[in-house]
Each structure stands twice: as structure tokens, then as C-alpha cells.
mmCIF file of C-alpha atoms in Angstrom:
data_model
loop_
_atom_site.group_PDB
_atom_site.id
_atom_site.type_symbol
_atom_site.label_atom_id
_atom_site.label_comp_id
_atom_site.label_asym_id
_atom_site.label_seq_id
_atom_site.Cartn_x
_atom_site.Cartn_y
_atom_site.Cartn_z
ATOM 1 C CA MET A 3 -63.031 -37.919 112.918
ATOM 2 C CA ALA A 4 -64.260 -34.539 114.153
ATOM 3 C CA VAL A 5 -65.652 -31.909 111.822
ATOM 4 C CA GLY A 6 -65.637 -28.120 112.250
ATOM 5 C CA LEU A 7 -66.653 -25.065 110.251
ATOM 6 C CA LEU A 8 -64.867 -21.856 109.331
ATOM 7 C CA GLY A 9 -67.459 -19.761 107.559
ATOM 8 C CA SER A 10 -68.817 -22.119 104.921
ATOM 9 C CA ALA A 11 -65.608 -24.153 104.561
ATOM 10 C CA PRO A 12 -65.662 -27.615 106.207
ATOM 11 C CA TYR A 13 -62.478 -29.146 107.558
ATOM 12 C CA LEU A 14 -61.596 -32.518 109.047
ATOM 13 C CA LEU A 15 -59.325 -33.249 111.985
ATOM 14 C CA ASP A 16 -56.265 -35.455 111.507
ATOM 15 C CA GLY A 17 -52.572 -34.760 112.498
ATOM 16 C CA GLY A 18 -49.783 -32.079 112.038
ATOM 17 C CA ARG A 19 -47.399 -29.443 113.457
ATOM 18 C CA SER A 20 -46.975 -25.680 113.798
ATOM 19 C CA ASP A 21 -44.248 -23.231 114.767
ATOM 20 C CA ALA A 22 -46.086 -22.668 118.046
ATOM 21 C CA SER A 23 -45.454 -26.289 118.999
ATOM 22 C CA ASN A 24 -42.496 -28.128 120.470
ATOM 23 C CA GLY A 25 -42.334 -30.411 117.439
ATOM 24 C CA ALA A 26 -44.685 -33.153 118.603
ATOM 25 C CA GLN A 27 -47.404 -34.507 116.314
ATOM 26 C CA ARG A 28 -50.919 -33.131 116.777
ATOM 27 C CA PRO A 29 -54.261 -33.671 115.012
ATOM 28 C CA ARG A 30 -54.430 -31.738 111.725
ATOM 29 C CA SER A 31 -56.978 -30.106 109.406
ATOM 30 C CA THR A 32 -58.001 -30.012 105.775
ATOM 31 C CA VAL A 33 -60.165 -27.432 104.035
ATOM 32 C CA ARG A 34 -62.237 -27.619 100.852
ATOM 33 C CA VAL A 35 -62.506 -24.409 98.858
ATOM 34 C CA THR A 36 -64.082 -23.220 95.637
ATOM 35 C CA PRO A 37 -61.928 -21.703 92.864
ATOM 36 C CA ALA A 38 -62.577 -17.977 92.507
ATOM 37 C CA PRO A 39 -62.077 -15.289 89.851
ATOM 38 C CA ALA A 40 -58.739 -14.262 88.375
ATOM 39 C CA PRO A 41 -56.375 -12.477 90.800
ATOM 40 C CA THR A 42 -55.293 -8.854 90.875
ATOM 41 C CA PRO A 43 -51.590 -7.871 90.984
ATOM 42 C CA THR A 44 -49.801 -8.132 94.325
ATOM 43 C CA GLN A 45 -48.780 -4.772 95.766
ATOM 44 C CA LEU A 46 -45.425 -3.894 97.248
ATOM 45 C CA ARG A 47 -44.656 -5.265 100.708
ATOM 46 C CA ALA A 48 -45.124 -1.948 102.534
ATOM 47 C CA GLU A 49 -48.497 -1.401 100.857
ATOM 48 C CA ILE A 50 -50.085 -4.751 101.705
ATOM 49 C CA ASN A 51 -52.708 -4.533 104.421
ATOM 50 C CA VAL A 52 -52.790 -7.337 107.007
ATOM 51 C CA PRO A 53 -56.306 -7.529 108.472
ATOM 52 C CA SER A 54 -56.609 -9.520 111.664
ATOM 53 C CA ARG A 55 -59.298 -11.764 110.198
ATOM 54 C CA GLY A 56 -60.683 -12.429 106.733
ATOM 55 C CA THR A 57 -63.599 -14.118 105.033
ATOM 56 C CA GLY A 58 -62.545 -17.721 105.656
ATOM 57 C CA SER A 59 -63.004 -18.529 101.962
ATOM 58 C CA PHE A 60 -60.138 -18.956 99.527
ATOM 59 C CA VAL A 61 -59.195 -18.077 95.949
ATOM 60 C CA THR A 62 -57.302 -20.800 94.075
ATOM 61 C CA ALA A 63 -54.449 -19.594 91.876
ATOM 62 C CA ASP A 64 -55.009 -20.238 88.202
ATOM 63 C CA ALA A 65 -51.364 -21.114 87.644
ATOM 64 C CA GLY A 66 -49.273 -24.074 86.603
ATOM 65 C CA ARG A 67 -45.626 -24.988 86.137
ATOM 66 C CA ALA A 68 -43.587 -27.875 84.801
ATOM 67 C CA LYS A 69 -42.386 -30.484 87.279
ATOM 68 C CA VAL A 70 -39.178 -29.605 89.142
ATOM 69 C CA GLY A 71 -36.810 -32.141 90.664
ATOM 70 C CA GLN A 72 -35.959 -35.697 89.674
ATOM 71 C CA GLY A 73 -37.413 -37.546 92.631
ATOM 72 C CA PRO A 74 -39.891 -40.391 92.238
ATOM 73 C CA ARG A 75 -42.120 -38.877 94.933
ATOM 74 C CA LEU A 76 -44.008 -36.235 92.942
ATOM 75 C CA LEU A 77 -46.044 -33.783 94.999
ATOM 76 C CA ARG A 78 -48.526 -31.725 93.009
ATOM 77 C CA TYR A 79 -49.727 -28.632 94.842
ATOM 78 C CA VAL A 80 -52.153 -25.756 94.501
ATOM 79 C CA VAL A 81 -51.897 -22.322 96.105
ATOM 80 C CA GLU A 82 -54.890 -20.590 97.673
ATOM 81 C CA VAL A 83 -55.151 -17.070 99.094
ATOM 82 C CA GLU A 84 -57.908 -15.954 101.435
ATOM 83 C CA ALA A 85 -60.487 -13.963 99.486
ATOM 84 C CA GLY A 86 -60.306 -10.181 99.700
ATOM 85 C CA LEU A 87 -56.592 -9.845 100.475
ATOM 86 C CA GLU A 88 -54.183 -7.585 98.599
ATOM 87 C CA ILE A 89 -52.252 -10.637 97.418
ATOM 88 C CA SER A 90 -52.380 -12.008 93.884
ATOM 89 C CA PRO A 91 -52.911 -15.780 94.099
ATOM 90 C CA ALA A 92 -51.100 -16.284 90.784
ATOM 91 C CA GLU A 93 -48.094 -14.190 91.848
ATOM 92 C CA ALA A 94 -47.940 -15.932 95.220
ATOM 93 C CA ALA A 95 -48.140 -19.307 93.470
ATOM 94 C CA ASN A 96 -45.294 -18.425 91.129
ATOM 95 C CA GLU A 97 -43.165 -17.178 94.029
ATOM 96 C CA ILE A 98 -43.762 -20.442 95.884
ATOM 97 C CA ALA A 99 -42.953 -22.403 92.721
ATOM 98 C CA ASP A 100 -39.649 -20.523 92.432
ATOM 99 C CA ILE A 101 -38.838 -21.396 96.048
ATOM 100 C CA LEU A 102 -39.534 -25.095 95.552
ATOM 101 C CA ALA A 103 -37.486 -25.103 92.331
ATOM 102 C CA ALA A 104 -34.424 -23.415 93.876
ATOM 103 C CA PRO A 105 -31.113 -25.349 93.823
ATOM 104 C CA ARG A 106 -30.826 -25.277 97.639
ATOM 105 C CA GLY A 107 -34.449 -26.368 98.123
ATOM 106 C CA TRP A 108 -35.990 -29.762 98.814
ATOM 107 C CA THR A 109 -35.456 -30.960 95.239
ATOM 108 C CA ARG A 110 -31.762 -31.223 96.154
ATOM 109 C CA ASN A 111 -32.933 -34.462 97.760
ATOM 110 C CA HIS A 112 -33.510 -36.666 94.738
ATOM 111 C CA ALA A 113 -36.379 -38.425 96.476
ATOM 112 C CA TYR A 114 -38.708 -35.474 95.816
ATOM 113 C CA SER A 115 -40.178 -33.538 92.925
ATOM 114 C CA PHE A 116 -42.862 -30.844 92.885
ATOM 115 C CA GLN A 117 -45.348 -29.433 90.422
ATOM 116 C CA LEU A 118 -47.575 -26.376 90.745
ATOM 117 C CA VAL A 119 -51.012 -27.069 89.277
ATOM 118 C CA GLY A 120 -54.074 -24.893 88.860
ATOM 119 C CA ALA A 121 -57.622 -24.907 90.158
ATOM 120 C CA GLY A 122 -59.458 -28.166 89.590
ATOM 121 C CA ALA A 123 -56.333 -30.229 88.893
ATOM 122 C CA HIS A 124 -55.441 -33.323 90.894
ATOM 123 C CA HIS A 125 -53.103 -32.339 93.728
ATOM 124 C CA ASP A 126 -51.441 -33.827 96.786
ATOM 125 C CA LEU A 127 -51.193 -30.739 98.960
ATOM 126 C CA THR A 128 -52.419 -27.170 99.259
ATOM 127 C CA VAL A 129 -50.539 -24.055 100.351
ATOM 128 C CA LYS A 130 -52.939 -21.517 101.865
ATOM 129 C CA ILE A 131 -52.134 -17.897 102.699
ATOM 130 C CA ALA A 132 -54.577 -16.671 105.343
ATOM 131 C CA THR A 133 -55.115 -13.774 107.728
ATOM 132 C CA PRO A 134 -53.866 -14.325 111.289
ATOM 133 C CA GLY A 135 -57.366 -15.028 112.598
ATOM 134 C CA THR A 136 -58.208 -17.488 109.854
ATOM 135 C CA ALA A 137 -54.807 -19.168 110.140
ATOM 136 C CA ASP A 138 -55.342 -19.530 113.893
ATOM 137 C CA ALA A 139 -58.779 -21.059 113.338
ATOM 138 C CA LEU A 140 -57.511 -23.551 110.767
ATOM 139 C CA CYS A 141 -54.453 -24.528 112.786
ATOM 140 C CA TRP A 142 -56.415 -24.859 116.032
ATOM 141 C CA ALA A 143 -59.154 -26.905 114.397
ATOM 142 C CA GLY A 144 -56.632 -29.198 112.798
ATOM 143 C CA ILE A 145 -53.719 -29.535 115.213
ATOM 144 C CA HIS A 146 -55.136 -28.170 118.491
ATOM 145 C CA GLN A 147 -52.289 -25.665 118.612
ATOM 146 C CA ASP A 148 -52.682 -21.985 119.484
ATOM 147 C CA THR A 149 -50.712 -20.204 116.764
ATOM 148 C CA LYS A 150 -51.346 -16.869 118.533
ATOM 149 C CA GLY A 151 -51.921 -14.841 115.375
ATOM 150 C CA GLU A 152 -48.200 -15.223 114.646
ATOM 151 C CA TYR A 153 -47.305 -18.660 113.329
ATOM 152 C CA ASN A 154 -47.779 -20.948 110.341
ATOM 153 C CA CYS A 155 -48.692 -24.621 110.489
ATOM 154 C CA GLU A 156 -48.637 -27.868 108.545
ATOM 155 C CA VAL A 157 -51.955 -29.660 108.065
ATOM 156 C CA PRO A 158 -52.667 -33.076 106.556
ATOM 157 C CA ASP A 159 -53.379 -31.701 103.102
ATOM 158 C CA GLY A 160 -50.613 -29.089 103.100
ATOM 159 C CA VAL A 161 -49.611 -25.815 104.717
ATOM 160 C CA VAL A 162 -51.305 -22.767 106.260
ATOM 161 C CA VAL A 163 -49.213 -19.581 105.931
ATOM 162 C CA ASN A 164 -50.002 -16.664 108.228
ATOM 163 C CA LEU A 165 -50.373 -13.507 106.098
ATOM 164 C CA LYS A 166 -48.559 -11.477 108.764
ATOM 165 C CA ARG A 167 -45.447 -13.588 108.343
ATOM 166 C CA TRP A 168 -45.738 -13.573 104.526
ATOM 167 C CA VAL A 169 -45.894 -9.762 104.455
ATOM 168 C CA GLU A 170 -43.805 -8.684 107.458
ATOM 169 C CA GLY A 171 -41.262 -11.467 107.844
ATOM 170 C CA SER A 172 -39.770 -11.998 111.302
ATOM 171 C CA PRO A 173 -37.696 -9.823 113.662
ATOM 172 C CA THR A 174 -35.129 -12.645 113.856
ATOM 173 C CA PHE A 175 -34.628 -12.679 110.072
ATOM 174 C CA ASP A 176 -33.029 -9.588 108.546
ATOM 175 C CA GLY A 177 -32.824 -10.741 104.923
ATOM 176 C CA PRO A 178 -35.135 -9.845 102.018
ATOM 177 C CA ILE A 179 -38.802 -10.719 102.407
ATOM 178 C CA HIS A 180 -38.557 -13.269 99.576
ATOM 179 C CA ASP A 181 -35.909 -15.128 101.573
ATOM 180 C CA TYR A 182 -38.154 -15.215 104.622
ATOM 181 C CA ARG A 183 -40.989 -16.523 102.481
ATOM 182 C CA ALA A 184 -38.583 -19.237 101.347
ATOM 183 C CA LEU A 185 -38.001 -20.121 105.007
ATOM 184 C CA ILE A 186 -41.763 -20.365 105.601
ATOM 185 C CA ILE A 187 -42.341 -22.638 102.620
ATOM 186 C CA ASN A 188 -39.249 -24.787 103.110
ATOM 187 C CA HIS A 189 -39.955 -25.240 106.829
ATOM 188 C CA GLU A 190 -43.599 -26.201 106.431
ATOM 189 C CA ILE A 191 -43.030 -28.371 103.357
ATOM 190 C CA GLY A 192 -40.244 -30.011 105.352
ATOM 191 C CA HIS A 193 -42.860 -30.997 107.929
ATOM 192 C CA PHE A 194 -45.078 -32.323 105.143
ATOM 193 C CA LEU A 195 -42.144 -34.461 103.980
ATOM 194 C CA GLY A 196 -41.787 -35.866 107.489
ATOM 195 C CA HIS A 197 -39.022 -33.711 108.995
ATOM 196 C CA GLY A 198 -39.336 -32.633 112.626
ATOM 197 C CA HIS A 199 -38.019 -29.558 114.401
ATOM 198 C CA MET A 200 -34.292 -29.057 114.931
ATOM 199 C CA THR A 201 -32.233 -26.534 116.849
ATOM 200 C CA CYS A 202 -28.925 -24.741 116.325
ATOM 201 C CA ALA A 203 -25.882 -26.989 115.878
ATOM 202 C CA GLY A 204 -23.456 -24.371 117.204
ATOM 203 C CA PRO A 205 -22.580 -20.662 117.258
ATOM 204 C CA GLY A 206 -22.020 -19.137 113.831
ATOM 205 C CA GLN A 207 -23.440 -22.084 111.923
ATOM 206 C CA LEU A 208 -26.374 -21.870 109.547
ATOM 207 C CA ALA A 209 -29.699 -22.418 111.260
ATOM 208 C CA PRO A 210 -31.448 -25.553 109.975
ATOM 209 C CA VAL A 211 -34.541 -24.737 107.947
ATOM 210 C CA MET A 212 -36.421 -27.029 110.348
ATOM 211 C CA MET A 213 -35.419 -24.819 113.283
ATOM 212 C CA GLN A 214 -38.139 -22.511 114.636
ATOM 213 C CA GLN A 215 -36.066 -19.463 113.760
ATOM 214 C CA ILE A 216 -38.845 -17.014 114.632
ATOM 215 C CA LYS A 217 -38.340 -18.013 118.289
ATOM 216 C CA GLY A 218 -34.640 -17.114 118.248
ATOM 217 C CA LEU A 219 -31.456 -18.197 116.480
ATOM 218 C CA HIS A 220 -29.510 -19.359 119.582
ATOM 219 C CA GLY A 221 -26.186 -18.360 118.053
ATOM 220 C CA CYS A 222 -26.894 -19.612 114.544
ATOM 221 C CA THR A 223 -27.131 -17.511 111.387
ATOM 222 C CA ALA A 224 -30.576 -17.112 109.816
ATOM 223 C CA ASN A 225 -31.053 -19.440 106.861
ATOM 224 C CA ALA A 226 -33.984 -20.053 104.521
ATOM 225 C CA TRP A 227 -32.819 -23.212 102.737
ATOM 226 C CA PRO A 228 -32.599 -26.926 103.562
ATOM 227 C CA TYR A 229 -29.179 -27.242 101.900
ATOM 228 C CA ASP A 230 -26.072 -25.073 101.959
ATOM 229 C CA LYS A 231 -24.301 -23.735 98.866
ATOM 230 C CA ASN A 232 -22.217 -26.922 98.694
ATOM 231 C CA GLY A 233 -25.286 -29.143 98.626
ATOM 232 C CA ARG A 234 -25.015 -30.358 102.219
ATOM 233 C CA LEU A 235 -28.155 -30.691 104.318
ATOM 234 C CA VAL A 236 -28.115 -28.071 107.088
ATOM 235 C CA SER A 237 -28.887 -30.050 110.212
ATOM 236 C CA GLY A 238 -28.848 -29.769 113.982
ATOM 237 C CA PRO A 239 -30.016 -31.572 117.113
ATOM 238 C CA HIS A 240 -33.607 -32.760 116.897
ATOM 239 C CA VAL A 241 -36.172 -31.198 119.215
ATOM 240 C CA THR A 242 -38.056 -33.834 121.190
#
């Protein structure tokens, strides 16, 4: 198992996927971080600076929520934000918790449940928000995929979210920024749950959350959620 360094943070190579890929499995990465001081409030979207590269170290959100979902597969997660960014780790963690608790989210599948936990608690996966340069480094080290300063990726211990996407959204998605953040989280958590990429099922239909919507909608309507309002899984042809 290969080992690399990003600043002082070690990571190990294993297997995973990114939105730069064609859906095939690749080696993946994990990162160990040290909890940091309490966060400052997140600023409005237009005011958040997106530096090209950050420190490579992460602040762990001191936040926790009750379990959501009824599934026997409980996934406890922490949220980490790259140090020095204008993002509150606690606010980001609570936003992610709201996404995972939403009625059209992955808890609609009664196999899964989720729980946000704080720094130092046992957890099964980590959601990291990182500058484009740091996200690229983590995704390349782990999955050997060039995320081009644009994309997010799934790694063996969770998800790496590109700060640019978290703040700016995507030109193919014209909804509120919170909805696009829901697409990011639902797509990457979907990979963590074992779902591969899909494509549009037909003109005018909802895009599957596992579709790489940032690369184009191909006639579908942008959609941030795994399930539709009637509780049906939004699906499409699998990408091989």
C-alpha cells in the first residue's frame, strides 16, 4: 500500500471514484487530521473566497446530531474543512446533516442510516471540504484521477468536496446553492454506498443523482436527490 504526504497529513492509497472519471474503480485515499479550534461563522456565498490552494490541514467540526434513518447500516461521519477557509466547519456539518436527513435523500432506502458526530468520536467516513489544489492532491493520491481543480471525489474513508463547487455550484445547475450542495453530497455518498455513475434516462426526466451532471444534462432536468417526490429512485442507464 503506497503512502504519500500532503503537508503534514499522511494518506494511504486504496480505491474510489471521482466526477472526472468514467465511473470505473480506482485506488483511493484516506487522510488523518487533528481537530482544531472552534469555527467562525460562514459568510454569504458571494463573500466566500476560493483560494486555489490551502494549507493541507483540516479543522474537524465540533458538531453532532441524532441518528437519521431506520436502516441497519449506520454510517457515522465527521465533517472537516481545510484550515484557513471562510467556511464554518460546524455550519457546513449541519448543512450536510440536513441533506442526509432529507426525505428524498439516501435514508429513503431503509437499508441506511446516518449520524453526524464530532471530533474524536468513532466514525465510518469523513466529508472534507478542501481548496481545489488540495482536493486535486487528495483525489490524485488516492484514486489516480486528475480532478482538474473542478471536481469532487469519493475516497475509501469518505468524500472530498472541492471548495469551488461548494461555493460556486455548477453552470449546469441553476437552482439554489444549497440544492447543488445536496447534489454533491448525495452523489459522493452514493458512491460510498456502492452506486456507480448513471446517465440520463430520457429527455425531460429528472437526472439521476449518480449522473455526472456537471458534465451536461443530456436532455434531463437537474436534480439533487436520489428519490423523487413520490419516493421512487431516480435511475438511468449505468455508465460502464
